[in-house]
């Protein structure tokens, strides 16, 4: 027997009611007790619209949503309680134990109605199924009386287990139009809202066609979208803007407070020169005035130590066994009186304190602004230039703009090259070298043969031109020396000029000068010499003295010229013998009293001795104990730490020889001149013992 049935196990996910929202009169024919409402269907062939006839439903006849299904001997389906919806709780539908796939009969359409353009607004967006070929359009709404919904009690909501994933029932295939069956026309009832053909999706992603869900009144499930009242209100951006402004304002206030607090600190206000700074000027800023660096004489108002007091104070330090054979003297710089003496007239090997004699002779015989020149002149052949050595070993190979850390103010090789390029237009093919200025051997009598070999850190062959004192590193005083520094410089210049080094020659006297650079002034040159105890600068300076005196610029000529200048200046040089200007020769001999006499004149009060003004720069070049030059790393022992910063002296060291000569202030501010020479002493122990003697002079009031 054929029956009509509606599955009761469906769980719709959209609202459903019987309210007709169509705004136009339904099409169809009206009869006794029944009428036909036409539903358009789009998607047919040739772009036509299909209209389906829907039977009129009366309360007695039931719902027209019940599809007409032809079933033969279908088994009865067990009824499953339908879960009730709650607007405030998640919906958990109850499924039957063995769901049956509904069978749907296709309705025979009537003659379709042609429309110019489908009304897309009639479609229910939430129920559209993109996989179907046809969709039911919703007619225009119209005012109809609403059917009262039957009241029913809600059974307790049952929790069901999580449905297992299963394949959705297959979509019913669309049959040919001739196989569709037209349903009977029921009695007239208020029309219900038409929906496009939706597909219900279960939580387990099962799909059900609309035939399985229509005709059953269900409450509206909770909407996934937030209600319009919960949408982002307009005031929120304003609140966010106010919050941003508030935070920005707070940050600005904190920054201003931090800047204000920092500006109130004395160090910051002093550094920035703020008006409330503690060191802010109380009056008008004075006009700048010229400053000349001049060393002034010692304070003569302090009480000088007595001979007895000084002798007692030095008895222990000067008698230390680590000093070997010690000679020395201490002189009051203000009066020239000898306060302590120990065999000061005995000549001993002075080592690098020989440089005191060379610098003093240069300061006495040469203008303090004298600079040593290095030139490049035009050669005899076109494209050939000649590097004319003038006796400056302090040229630096560092780039322009970078001062030499060894010889501050030294001339730059790059400057010389730039001048030549500009003067010659860059058309240079050969660079030759003229080293004819210096005469004689490149090493002195009494030097160790290893002092001039490549790689040693003491000395290089004495030639009239080189870069960085013959070192292979322009920034390190202890860098290895080059075997032939003049040739190396010629090759460097040739490379910068993109030319070839062409050997040695003698430049014509009237040759065109293409470039010229000059060394530091003499006072600065001497300062670098004493600070580093630079052997090369000392021997070159002795030759400059010889050139100024018209003597041969050699080791012998430089030594002779140095002694001549000192003798002419009135110094007693009895027992002095020198073979170089650096003191590398172990055959040099100088008594301690000669060293102390030269230093005493340099430290004398202003106006007392006419030689003092010329020799004063000698004191400026002396290294400071624990602070600079060759004394930078000394005076660290507790026994000599008292002399740090107070002792200034020229050091001398050779094998078995340790010497120290300089000046020191005692506890009363009195300047004392000292010269100490140790022979036969260990290098490290002898140095430390000499430092203790000099530090004792500083601690001594000695009266």
XYZ file of C-alpha atoms in Angstrom:
703
model
C 0.000 0.000 0.000
C 1.243 3.505 -0.876
C 1.603 5.928 2.017
C 2.683 9.408 2.684
C 5.345 9.892 5.361
C 7.607 12.586 6.679
C 10.900 11.728 8.400
C 10.808 12.859 11.991
C 14.514 12.559 12.731
C 15.520 15.815 11.067
C 17.172 18.671 12.866
C 16.948 21.913 10.875
C 19.662 24.550 11.106
C 17.583 27.490 9.839
C 14.318 29.239 10.752
C 11.106 27.916 9.227
C 7.632 29.362 9.454
C 4.451 29.460 7.440
C 4.391 33.215 6.944
C 4.007 34.244 3.325
C 6.369 37.169 2.646
C 5.363 37.503 -0.980
C 4.360 41.021 -1.906
C 2.509 40.054 -5.098
C -0.580 37.982 -5.622
C 0.300 34.349 -6.322
C -0.270 33.119 -9.742
C -2.627 30.238 -10.467
C -6.222 29.357 -10.607
C -8.567 29.502 -7.698
C -11.286 26.881 -7.279
C -13.499 25.445 -4.640
C -11.360 24.797 -1.696
C -8.057 24.754 -3.412
C -5.676 26.952 -5.309
C -2.303 26.595 -6.874
C 0.712 28.752 -5.978
C 3.431 28.832 -8.578
C 7.066 28.626 -7.606
C 9.613 29.706 -10.174
C 12.712 27.545 -10.662
C 15.742 28.841 -12.518
C 18.614 26.970 -14.044
C 16.659 25.125 -16.703
C 17.869 24.683 -20.188
C 17.955 27.719 -22.452
C 17.887 30.082 -19.456
C 14.106 29.563 -18.881
C 12.342 29.622 -15.562
C 10.287 26.667 -14.416
C 7.200 27.197 -12.277
C 5.994 24.482 -9.974
C 2.464 24.199 -8.735
C 2.075 23.830 -5.010
C -1.172 22.494 -3.506
C -3.242 24.591 -1.159
C -3.276 23.250 2.360
C -6.109 23.335 4.909
C -5.971 22.463 8.547
C -7.865 19.298 7.822
C -5.682 18.191 4.963
C -2.379 18.631 6.763
C 0.769 20.355 5.503
C 1.484 20.646 1.797
C 5.147 20.344 2.682
C 4.654 16.640 2.991
C 6.174 15.276 -0.189
C 4.302 12.676 -2.144
C 6.406 9.624 -2.039
C 5.595 6.405 -3.743
C 6.612 3.642 -1.376
C 5.893 -0.015 -1.638
C 5.831 -2.156 1.475
C 8.123 0.276 3.326
C 8.901 -0.757 6.875
C 7.723 1.492 9.588
C 10.314 3.872 10.923
C 10.652 4.049 14.688
C 9.899 7.389 16.100
C 12.721 9.283 17.698
C 12.090 12.166 20.079
C 12.799 15.455 18.456
C 15.128 17.628 20.480
C 13.925 21.002 21.461
C 15.887 24.164 20.707
C 17.055 26.664 23.273
C 18.065 30.153 22.326
C 20.787 30.124 24.975
C 22.243 26.651 24.807
C 24.038 24.725 22.109
C 21.864 22.376 20.141
C 22.612 18.699 20.232
C 20.294 16.904 17.818
C 19.270 13.331 18.413
C 19.691 10.968 15.532
C 17.896 7.683 15.041
C 19.739 4.476 15.529
C 19.403 3.551 11.870
C 18.627 6.616 9.785
C 16.871 5.987 6.545
C 17.565 8.069 3.472
C 14.343 9.824 2.381
C 12.923 9.163 -0.989
C 11.724 12.105 -2.944
C 9.334 12.256 -5.860
C 9.878 15.011 -8.380
C 6.927 17.281 -9.089
C 5.618 17.674 -12.604
C 6.153 21.350 -13.490
C 3.578 23.390 -15.365
C 4.271 25.753 -18.168
C 7.137 27.997 -17.000
C 6.667 31.704 -16.820
C 9.136 33.806 -18.729
C 10.752 36.638 -16.786
C 13.205 39.181 -18.038
C 15.485 38.959 -14.975
C 15.326 36.752 -11.867
C 14.754 38.438 -8.582
C 17.915 37.426 -6.703
C 16.842 39.100 -3.470
C 14.196 36.398 -3.020
C 16.809 33.705 -2.431
C 17.645 32.650 1.049
C 21.453 33.110 1.273
C 21.887 30.813 4.180
C 20.218 27.885 2.484
C 21.669 28.011 -1.027
C 23.351 24.835 -2.231
C 25.986 25.505 -4.910
C 26.083 21.906 -6.040
C 22.438 21.709 -7.135
C 21.372 22.522 -10.646
C 18.075 24.185 -9.708
C 17.048 26.482 -6.863
C 13.602 27.410 -5.647
C 13.022 31.157 -5.645
C 11.169 32.827 -2.841
C 8.053 34.797 -3.938
C 7.557 38.410 -2.965
C 6.199 38.723 0.585
C 2.632 39.791 1.232
C 0.578 40.455 4.310
C -1.179 37.241 5.390
C -2.684 36.211 8.703
C -0.235 34.200 10.714
C -1.139 30.665 11.806
C -0.872 30.291 15.566
C 1.838 27.902 16.505
C 0.725 24.951 18.652
C 2.032 24.980 22.176
C 3.910 21.915 23.204
C 5.869 20.933 26.206
C 9.595 20.714 25.797
C 10.927 17.385 26.918
C 14.200 17.367 28.787
C 17.106 17.953 26.474
C 18.997 14.760 25.911
C 22.703 14.637 25.412
C 23.727 12.381 22.625
C 27.121 10.965 21.856
C 29.283 12.663 19.256
C 28.086 11.450 15.875
C 30.588 9.517 13.888
C 31.665 10.725 10.515
C 29.823 9.100 7.684
C 29.300 9.781 4.067
C 26.268 12.020 3.393
C 23.444 10.467 1.461
C 23.886 10.914 -2.226
C 22.064 13.722 -3.955
C 18.995 12.436 -5.765
C 19.633 12.586 -9.422
C 17.372 14.802 -11.430
C 14.896 12.869 -13.461
C 13.502 13.949 -16.811
C 10.661 16.396 -16.641
C 8.217 13.903 -18.119
C 8.638 11.687 -15.051
C 7.621 14.437 -12.558
C 4.232 13.947 -10.832
C 1.993 16.908 -10.194
C 0.713 16.895 -6.601
C -3.017 17.323 -5.836
C -4.273 20.802 -5.039
C -5.172 21.111 -1.344
C -7.557 23.617 0.225
C -6.522 27.275 0.509
C -4.427 28.125 3.551
C -2.165 31.067 4.328
C 0.962 30.770 2.286
C 4.238 29.997 3.986
C 7.606 31.555 3.423
C 9.266 29.982 0.445
C 12.874 28.933 0.795
C 15.407 27.998 -1.741
C 16.295 24.385 -1.625
C 18.767 24.104 1.287
C 20.959 21.299 2.490
C 21.201 20.580 6.194
C 24.694 19.891 7.516
C 25.009 17.923 10.702
C 27.940 18.429 13.094
C 29.405 15.239 11.663
C 29.309 16.939 8.238
C 26.358 14.785 7.049
C 24.137 16.374 4.404
C 20.364 16.032 4.181
C 18.146 17.305 1.399
C 15.366 19.764 2.196
C 12.648 17.141 1.675
C 13.773 15.538 4.903
C 13.202 18.674 6.932
C 10.272 20.598 5.495
C 6.876 20.633 7.124
C 8.103 20.373 10.696
C 7.865 23.372 12.931
C 11.249 23.930 14.631
C 12.500 26.742 16.829
C 15.184 28.981 15.470
C 18.681 27.813 16.412
C 21.185 30.230 17.865
C 22.692 32.351 15.139
C 26.394 32.002 14.497
C 26.615 35.695 13.754
C 26.412 38.113 16.700
C 23.184 40.098 16.941
C 23.132 43.567 15.517
C 23.137 44.997 19.031
C 26.455 43.248 19.741
C 28.141 44.594 16.618
C 31.065 46.930 17.097
C 29.419 50.119 18.299
C 30.411 53.446 16.901
C 31.830 54.798 20.180
C 34.563 52.106 20.301
C 36.906 53.821 17.834
C 36.504 56.970 19.884
C 37.402 55.093 23.054
C 40.413 53.567 21.337
C 41.439 56.988 20.052
C 41.082 58.446 23.527
C 43.161 55.579 24.904
C 45.912 56.182 22.337
C 45.897 59.888 23.092
C 46.037 59.166 26.806
C 49.005 56.804 26.417
C 50.786 59.240 24.096
C 50.274 62.071 26.518
C 51.550 59.947 29.402
C 54.680 59.012 27.437
C 55.313 62.656 26.579
C 54.923 63.655 30.212
C 57.325 60.935 31.324
C 59.866 61.955 28.692
C 59.634 65.582 29.697
C 60.001 64.603 33.320
C 63.038 62.449 32.513
C 64.665 65.173 30.440
C 63.926 67.719 33.124
C 65.353 65.498 35.818
C 68.463 64.816 33.784
C 68.906 68.502 32.987
C 68.753 69.258 36.692
C 71.751 67.039 37.376
C 74.963 69.053 37.766
C 76.994 66.921 35.386
C 74.402 67.147 32.619
C 73.722 70.843 33.089
C 77.443 71.587 33.160
C 78.003 69.550 30.019
C 75.158 71.254 28.166
C 76.058 74.708 29.472
C 72.576 75.317 30.888
C 71.950 78.586 32.762
C 71.432 76.828 36.101
C 74.589 74.748 35.802
C 76.904 75.010 38.828
C 79.829 76.044 36.632
C 77.842 78.456 34.486
C 79.712 81.734 34.014
C 78.683 84.424 36.454
C 79.551 87.182 34.044
C 80.365 87.872 30.442
C 82.458 85.278 28.652
C 85.954 86.698 28.145
C 87.432 87.040 24.710
C 89.810 84.250 23.679
C 93.488 84.956 24.160
C 96.504 83.444 22.533
C 98.220 80.693 24.509
C 101.836 79.687 24.249
C 103.059 76.485 25.856
C 105.935 77.589 28.047
C 107.433 75.668 30.939
C 108.118 77.856 33.895
C 110.854 77.451 36.402
C 110.552 75.755 39.797
C 109.080 77.366 42.842
C 111.961 78.911 44.777
C 109.892 79.621 47.832
C 109.972 76.060 49.135
C 112.547 75.005 51.686
C 115.416 73.095 50.080
C 116.571 69.836 51.594
C 119.888 69.785 53.370
C 122.851 67.744 52.251
C 122.862 65.779 55.494
C 119.196 65.043 55.335
C 119.361 63.933 51.710
C 122.444 61.808 52.320
C 120.706 60.009 55.153
C 117.566 59.437 53.098
C 119.476 57.980 50.132
C 121.879 55.852 52.106
C 119.736 52.749 51.873
C 118.264 53.013 48.342
C 121.496 54.163 46.720
C 123.433 51.348 48.368
C 121.220 48.535 47.023
C 123.168 45.601 45.629
C 120.909 45.450 42.567
C 122.431 48.713 41.339
C 125.855 47.242 40.780
C 128.262 50.171 40.391
C 126.300 53.369 40.921
C 127.309 56.915 40.185
C 125.058 59.903 40.460
C 124.262 63.365 41.696
C 121.324 65.434 42.962
C 121.169 69.210 42.356
C 118.830 71.898 43.653
C 117.349 73.382 40.440
C 116.603 76.737 42.055
C 120.147 77.392 43.281
C 122.282 74.948 41.316
C 123.747 73.583 44.536
C 124.813 69.935 44.622
C 122.935 68.198 47.446
C 124.120 64.651 46.959
C 126.974 63.201 44.935
C 128.383 59.746 44.404
C 131.273 59.536 41.970
C 129.401 61.728 39.502
C 132.598 62.582 37.603
C 133.268 58.965 36.652
C 132.421 58.305 32.994
C 130.129 55.319 32.506
C 128.218 53.968 29.538
C 125.164 56.192 29.331
C 123.077 54.115 26.886
C 120.086 56.200 25.763
C 120.761 59.082 28.151
C 123.206 60.078 25.366
C 120.109 61.532 23.676
C 120.051 64.303 26.320
C 123.266 65.679 24.862
C 122.025 65.480 21.244
C 118.678 67.150 21.975
C 120.367 69.871 24.052
C 122.862 70.588 21.246
C 120.043 70.735 18.668
C 117.961 73.101 20.829
C 120.999 75.320 21.385
C 122.149 75.407 17.727
C 118.963 75.192 15.662
C 115.835 77.271 15.516
C 113.073 75.524 17.420
C 110.806 75.864 14.395
C 113.230 74.094 12.048
C 111.609 71.475 9.830
C 113.284 68.787 7.766
C 112.241 68.793 4.120
C 111.593 65.884 1.742
C 111.162 66.676 -1.969
C 110.375 65.057 -5.278
C 111.897 66.907 -8.234
C 111.787 66.575 -12.000
C 114.336 64.109 -13.387
C 116.525 64.473 -16.443
C 114.291 62.276 -18.603
C 110.614 62.969 -19.325
C 108.374 61.013 -17.002
C 111.170 60.541 -14.453
C 111.085 62.026 -10.978
C 113.613 61.901 -8.151
C 112.923 61.463 -4.452
C 115.404 63.773 -2.732
C 116.095 62.642 0.834
C 116.362 65.518 3.278
C 116.975 63.517 6.439
C 113.418 63.091 7.770
C 112.746 59.558 9.049
C 109.383 60.501 10.539
C 107.334 60.500 7.304
C 104.193 58.492 7.904
C 102.631 56.038 5.490
C 99.243 56.441 7.142
C 96.551 57.990 4.934
C 95.884 61.694 4.916
C 93.801 62.759 7.865
C 95.289 60.108 10.155
C 97.987 61.443 12.431
C 100.927 59.253 13.301
C 100.723 57.892 16.865
C 104.515 57.641 16.917
C 105.363 61.051 15.497
C 102.465 63.476 15.972
C 102.462 66.128 13.262
C 104.630 64.099 10.882
C 104.377 64.668 7.126
C 102.369 62.217 5.004
C 103.710 60.255 2.068
C 100.288 60.561 0.438
C 100.546 64.336 0.589
C 103.835 64.237 -1.287
C 102.403 61.892 -3.918
C 99.306 64.053 -4.388
C 101.437 67.116 -5.059
C 103.498 65.263 -7.657
C 100.396 63.981 -9.427
C 98.973 67.457 -9.596
C 102.199 69.048 -10.826
C 103.003 66.400 -13.427
C 99.502 65.569 -14.565
C 100.073 61.992 -13.444
C 102.423 61.198 -16.318
C 105.157 59.498 -14.261
C 106.942 56.371 -15.436
C 109.992 56.175 -13.158
C 110.910 57.193 -9.608
C 114.573 57.447 -8.644
C 116.163 57.996 -5.223
C 118.735 60.537 -4.117
C 120.299 59.603 -0.735
C 123.487 61.584 -1.202
C 122.798 63.809 1.815
C 124.250 61.464 4.428
C 127.791 60.234 4.341
C 129.674 57.322 5.802
C 128.418 54.001 7.124
C 124.814 53.328 8.064
C 125.755 51.878 11.482
C 128.008 53.303 14.190
C 131.065 52.092 16.041
C 130.164 50.019 19.051
C 126.808 48.815 17.707
C 125.809 45.206 17.973
C 125.632 43.758 14.426
C 122.106 42.576 15.201
C 120.938 46.147 15.788
C 120.481 46.809 12.070
C 119.433 43.457 10.655
C 115.952 43.122 9.248
C 113.360 42.289 11.854
C 115.007 43.845 14.910
C 112.999 46.363 16.909
C 115.784 48.784 17.868
C 117.227 50.285 14.747
C 117.393 50.336 10.963
C 120.241 51.474 8.719
C 120.592 55.231 9.078
C 119.623 56.729 5.699
C 118.305 60.223 4.964
C 114.743 59.209 4.088
C 112.283 56.556 5.227
C 108.730 56.135 6.457
C 107.710 55.517 10.067
C 111.303 55.345 11.328
C 111.933 52.263 9.215
C 109.167 50.210 10.894
C 106.885 47.900 8.975
C 103.912 49.037 11.094
C 103.272 52.786 11.262
C 101.363 52.467 14.542
C 103.652 50.302 16.677
C 106.850 51.509 18.314
C 108.062 47.945 18.742
C 107.368 46.847 15.173
C 110.218 45.140 13.277
C 112.484 47.382 11.219
C 113.076 47.196 7.481
C 116.524 46.325 6.125
C 116.560 49.100 3.493
C 113.922 51.660 4.435
C 114.866 54.254 1.777
C 114.433 51.789 -1.080
C 111.172 50.565 0.429
C 109.825 54.120 0.519
C 110.854 54.714 -3.101
C 108.973 51.623 -4.182
C 105.919 52.699 -2.184
C 105.871 56.117 -3.848
C 106.411 54.573 -7.294
C 103.440 52.292 -6.721
C 101.223 55.201 -5.768
C 102.319 57.041 -8.919
C 101.808 53.909 -11.046
C 105.464 54.034 -12.019
C 108.589 51.927 -11.620
C 111.380 52.380 -9.072
C 114.474 53.376 -11.032
C 117.420 53.045 -8.609
C 119.578 55.796 -7.083
C 120.833 59.031 -8.640
C 121.762 62.585 -7.711
C 119.217 65.264 -8.410
C 120.304 68.463 -10.194
C 120.498 71.446 -7.846
C 118.183 73.511 -9.978
C 115.661 70.732 -10.637
C 112.001 71.665 -10.690
C 110.289 70.784 -7.425
C 107.092 68.785 -8.022
C 106.275 68.138 -4.388
C 107.602 68.895 -0.913
C 106.605 67.963 2.640
C 108.174 68.915 5.964
C 108.562 67.289 9.344
C 107.318 68.537 12.695
C 109.110 71.592 14.097
C 112.281 70.849 16.042
C 110.664 71.123 19.499
C 108.023 68.515 18.593
C 110.583 66.387 16.793
C 112.709 66.370 19.968
C 109.668 65.570 22.101
C 108.929 62.430 20.062
C 112.598 61.466 20.208
C 112.725 61.623 24.026
C 109.321 60.059 24.727
C 110.008 56.976 22.623
C 113.780 57.060 23.113
C 113.794 56.804 19.309
C 117.258 55.766 18.125
C 116.703 56.685 14.473
C 115.498 60.202 15.232
C 118.478 60.797 17.539
C 121.097 59.779 14.978
C 119.383 61.741 12.219
C 119.172 64.795 14.507
C 122.926 64.584 15.189
C 123.469 64.741 11.421
C 121.197 67.784 11.217
C 123.436 69.467 13.802
C 126.444 68.566 11.647
C 124.772 70.022 8.555
C 123.996 73.224 10.456
C 127.622 73.465 11.558
C 128.984 72.642 8.132
C 130.356 69.288 9.267
C 129.960 65.965 7.530
C 126.518 64.451 8.150
C 127.765 61.115 9.400
C 128.066 59.326 12.741
C 131.435 60.884 13.411
C 130.410 64.280 12.079
C 127.201 64.294 14.121
C 128.965 63.312 17.341
C 131.637 65.931 16.868
C 129.131 68.667 16.081
C 127.082 67.777 19.176
C 130.061 68.101 21.499
C 131.185 71.317 19.849
C 127.830 72.964 20.414
C 127.741 71.937 24.074
C 131.276 73.115 24.694
C 130.507 76.445 23.081
C 127.466 76.713 25.345
C 129.756 76.463 28.392
C 129.239 72.913 29.565
C 132.155 70.950 30.997
C 132.425 67.789 28.893
C 135.408 66.256 30.642
C 135.341 62.509 30.142
C 132.628 62.592 27.451
C 133.041 60.318 24.466
C 130.247 59.562 22.015
C 130.121 57.676 18.729
C 126.494 58.186 17.845
C 123.471 60.205 18.828
C 121.269 57.315 19.933
C 123.463 55.737 22.638
C 123.393 52.269 21.075
C 127.159 52.287 21.068
C 128.575 50.599 24.131
C 131.727 52.688 23.704
C 130.054 55.940 24.622
C 131.118 57.392 27.989
C 129.464 60.233 29.872
C 129.882 61.263 33.542
C 126.678 61.683 35.552
C 127.534 65.294 36.429
C 127.402 66.294 32.693
C 123.856 64.991 32.459
C 122.795 66.736 35.677
C 124.407 70.027 34.653
C 122.503 70.168 31.329
C 119.230 69.314 33.052
C 119.845 71.825 35.848
C 120.211 74.628 33.293
C 117.004 73.511 31.565
C 115.166 73.526 34.956
C 116.641 76.730 36.317
C 114.411 79.650 37.299
C 113.363 81.996 34.533
C 115.908 84.662 33.695
C 118.716 83.179 35.725
C 120.588 81.565 32.810
C 120.292 82.667 29.146
C 120.613 79.034 28.034
C 117.529 78.035 29.989
C 114.991 79.396 27.491
C 116.449 77.279 24.700
C 116.823 74.141 26.783
C 113.432 74.309 28.494
C 111.697 72.079 25.833
C 114.092 69.350 26.923
C 112.106 68.928 30.135
C 108.792 68.744 28.273
C 109.970 65.683 26.371
C 110.969 63.667 29.435
C 108.649 60.688 30.086
C 106.462 60.762 33.216
C 106.811 57.967 35.757
C 103.908 55.552 35.343
C 102.339 57.815 32.748
C 104.100 58.169 29.404
C 106.918 57.097 27.133
C 109.515 54.666 28.386
C 108.421 55.209 32.016
C 104.778 54.384 31.391
C 105.003 50.836 32.720
C 107.415 51.559 35.529
C 106.940 52.685 39.130
C 104.333 50.027 39.774
C 106.160 48.415 42.697
C 105.174 49.527 46.226
C 108.721 50.684 46.927
C 108.678 53.123 44.002
C 104.946 53.893 43.678
C 105.400 57.208 45.490
C 107.212 58.561 42.450
C 104.350 57.963 40.017
C 103.486 61.230 38.333
C 106.213 63.135 40.166
C 109.318 61.789 38.496
C 110.231 62.773 34.935
C 113.325 61.214 33.447
C 115.212 59.932 30.419
C 115.957 56.245 30.591
C 118.929 54.293 29.242
C 119.312 50.544 28.915
C 121.953 48.281 27.420
C 123.269 44.929 28.503
C 124.454 45.468 32.095
C 123.715 49.201 31.909
C 120.790 51.077 33.484
C 120.631 54.857 33.672
C 118.029 57.438 34.621
C 118.334 61.238 34.545
C 115.599 63.822 35.101
C 113.732 66.007 37.589
C 111.430 65.432 40.585
C 109.489 67.548 43.073
C 109.979 66.788 46.746
C 107.319 67.045 49.464
C 108.021 70.760 49.866
C 107.521 71.449 46.144
C 111.220 71.975 45.579
C 112.510 70.798 42.204
C 115.495 68.491 42.320
C 117.610 67.418 39.334
C 119.156 63.963 39.428
C 121.388 61.745 37.281
C 121.844 58.083 38.188
C 124.060 55.628 36.261
C 124.325 51.939 37.101
C 126.861 49.589 35.582
C 127.005 45.815 35.947
C 123.403 45.499 37.022
C 120.604 43.244 35.899
C 118.194 44.983 33.563
C 114.976 44.483 35.507
C 116.445 44.646 38.996
C 118.662 47.586 38.113
C 115.715 49.563 36.709
C 113.601 48.886 39.790
C 116.402 49.963 42.111
C 116.888 53.239 40.212
C 113.156 53.932 40.454
C 113.295 53.512 44.231
C 116.061 56.114 44.489
C 114.099 58.652 42.430
C 110.897 57.969 44.416
C 112.816 58.550 47.659
C 113.734 62.011 46.423
C 110.052 62.814 46.074
C 109.193 61.608 49.600
C 112.070 63.425 51.200
C 111.830 66.723 53.049
C 115.339 65.778 54.069
C 116.172 68.405 56.675
